Coordinates of C-alpha atoms in Angstrom, one line a residue:
X1163 CA 0.0 0.0 0.0
X1164 CA 2.8 2.3 0.8
X1165 CA 4.2 1.7 -2.7
X1166 CA 0.8 2.5 -4.2
X1167 CA 0.6 5.7 -2.2
X1168 CA 4.1 6.7 -3.3
X1169 CA 3.4 6.0 -6.9
X1170 CA 0.1 7.9 -6.6
X1171 CA 2.0 10.9 -5.1
X1172 CA 4.7 10.7 -7.8
X1173 CA 2.1 10.6 -10.5
X1174 CA 0.1 13.4 -8.9
X1175 CA 3.2 15.6 -8.6
X1176 CA 4.2 14.8 -12.2
X1177 CA 0.7 15.7 -13.5
X1178 CA 0.2 18.8 -11.2
X1179 CA 3.7 20.3 -11.6
X1180 CA 5.3 19.1 -14.7
X1181 CA 2.4 18.7 -17.0
X1182 CA 1.2 22.4 -16.7
X1183 CA 4.8 23.5 -17.3
X1184 CA 5.0 21.3 -20.4
X1185 CA 1.6 22.8 -21.6
X1186 CA 3.0 26.3 -20.8
X1187 CA 6.1 25.6 -22.8
X1188 CA 4.1 24.2 -25.7
X1189 CA 1.8 27.2 -25.6
X1190 CA 4.7 29.6 -25.6
X1191 CA 6.3 27.7 -28.5
X1192 CA 3.0 27.8 -30.5
X1193 CA 2.7 31.6 -29.8
X1194 CA 6.3 32.2 -30.8
X1195 CA 5.9 30.3 -34.0
X1196 CA 2.6 32.1 -34.8
X1197 CA 4.2 35.5 -34.1
X1198 CA 7.2 34.5 -36.2
X1199 CA 4.8 33.6 -39.0
X1200 CA 2.9 36.8 -38.5
X1201 CA 6.1 38.8 -38.7
X1202 CA 7.2 36.8 -41.7
X1203 CA 3.9 37.4 -43.5
X1204 CA 4.0 41.1 -42.6
X1205 CA 7.5 41.3 -44.0
X1206 CA 6.4 39.6 -47.2
X1207 CA 3.3 41.8 -47.4
X1208 CA 5.5 45.0 -47.0
X1209 CA 7.8 43.8 -49.7
X1210 CA 4.9 43.0 -52.0
X1211 CA 3.3 46.4 -51.3
X1212 CA 6.6 48.2 -52.0
X1213 CA 6.9 46.2 -55.3
X1214 CA 3.3 47.0 -56.2
X1215 CA 3.8 50.7 -55.5
X1216 CA 6.9 50.7 -57.6
X1217 CA 5.1 49.0 -60.5
X1218 CA 2.2 51.5 -60.1
X1219 CA 4.5 54.4 -60.1
X1220 CA 6.2 53.1 -63.2
X1221 CA 2.8 52.6 -64.9
X1222 CA 1.7 56.1 -64.0
X1223 CA 5.0 57.4 -65.4
X1224 CA 4.4 55.4 -68.6
X1225 CA 0.8 56.6 -68.9
X1226 CA 1.9 60.2 -68.4
X1227 CA 4.6 59.8 -71.1
X1228 CA 2.1 58.1 -73.5
X1229 CA -0.5 60.9 -72.8
X1230 CA 2.2 63.5 -73.5
X1231 CA 3.2 61.8 -76.8
X1232 CA -0.5 61.6 -77.8
X1233 CA -1.0 65.3 -77.1
X1234 CA 2.1 66.2 -79.1
X1235 CA 1.0 63.9 -82.0
X1236 CA -2.5 65.4 -81.8
X1237 CA -1.2 68.9 -81.8
X1238 CA 1.0 68.1 -84.8
X1239 CA -1.9 66.6 -86.7
X1240 CA -4.1 69.6 -85.9
X1241 CA -1.3 72.0 -87.1
X1242 CA -0.8 69.9 -90.3
X1243 CA -4.6 69.9 -91.0
X1244 CA -4.8 73.6 -90.3
X1245 CA -1.9 74.3 -92.7
X1246 CA -3.4 72.0 -95.3
X1247 CA -6.8 73.8 -94.9
X1248 CA -5.1 77.2 -95.3
X1249 CA -3.3 76.0 -98.4
X1250 CA -6.6 74.6 -99.9
X1251 CA -8.4 77.9 -99.0
X1252 CA -5.7 79.9 -100.7
X1253 CA -5.9 77.7 -103.8
X1254 CA -9.6 77.9 -103.9
X1255 CA -9.5 81.7 -103.6
X1256 CA -6.9 82.0 -106.4
X1257 CA -9.0 79.7 -108.7
X1258 CA -12.2 81.6 -107.7
X1259 CA -10.6 85.0 -108.4
X1260 CA -9.3 83.8 -111.7
X1261 CA -12.7 82.4 -112.7
X1262 CA -14.4 85.7 -111.7
X1263 CA -11.8 87.7 -113.7
X1264 CA -12.3 85.5 -116.8
X1265 CA -16.1 85.8 -116.4
X1266 CA -15.8 89.5 -116.0
X1267 CA -13.6 89.8 -119.1
X1268 CA -15.9 87.6 -121.2
X1269 CA -18.9 89.6 -120.0
X1270 CA -17.2 92.9 -120.7
X1271 CA -16.3 91.8 -124.2
X1272 CA -19.8 90.5 -124.9
X1273 CA -21.3 93.8 -123.6
X1274 CA -18.9 95.9 -125.8
X1275 CA -20.0 93.9 -128.8
X1276 CA -23.7 94.4 -128.1
X1277 CA -23.7 98.0 -126.9
X1278 CA -24.0 99.5 -130.5
X1279 CA -27.0 97.2 -131.3
X1280 CA -28.7 98.0 -128.0
X1281 CA -28.1 101.7 -128.4
X1282 CA -29.6 101.8 -131.9
X1283 CA -32.6 99.7 -130.8
X1284 CA -33.1 102.2 -127.9
X1285 CA -32.7 105.2 -130.2
X1286 CA -35.1 103.6 -132.7
X1287 CA -37.7 103.2 -129.9
X1288 CA -37.2 106.8 -128.7
X1289 CA -37.2 108.4 -132.2
X1290 CA -39.9 106.1 -133.6
X1291 CA -38.0 105.3 -136.8
X1292 CA -35.1 102.8 -137.3
X1293 CA -31.7 104.0 -136.5
X1294 CA -28.7 102.2 -137.8
X1295 CA -25.7 101.4 -135.6
X1296 CA -22.7 103.5 -136.5
X1297 CA -19.7 101.7 -138.1
X1298 CA -17.1 103.2 -135.7
X1299 CA -18.8 101.4 -132.7
X1300 CA -19.1 98.1 -134.4
X1301 CA -15.4 97.3 -133.7

């Protein structure tokens, strides 16, 4: 019986003193491992965030450069179209002025040819008898 009591006391001490200490050590170890994992993940997350921010900054820079190039190309196209339009306008004006001048010249010539006939017809109506056109105005 004494042996049983001694074994019981030994087991009781083992369970009451050593087992909680083992559980405490295991819990501390688990906590240390989880904090290490958290710190590791945090470090990886920070590195990923820094990389992502660098990529975004580069993308913003590329977008700004592309936008600037597009603006320059657009301005160049507008300037080219404006110059082409002004050239076309000048050509149209020159052709129009030439056409008006040739029409005016042709109309003047036709009018000079018909003035003696019109004058004699008018004089005939006023006088009441036929009046012939003079020979010097026929040319």
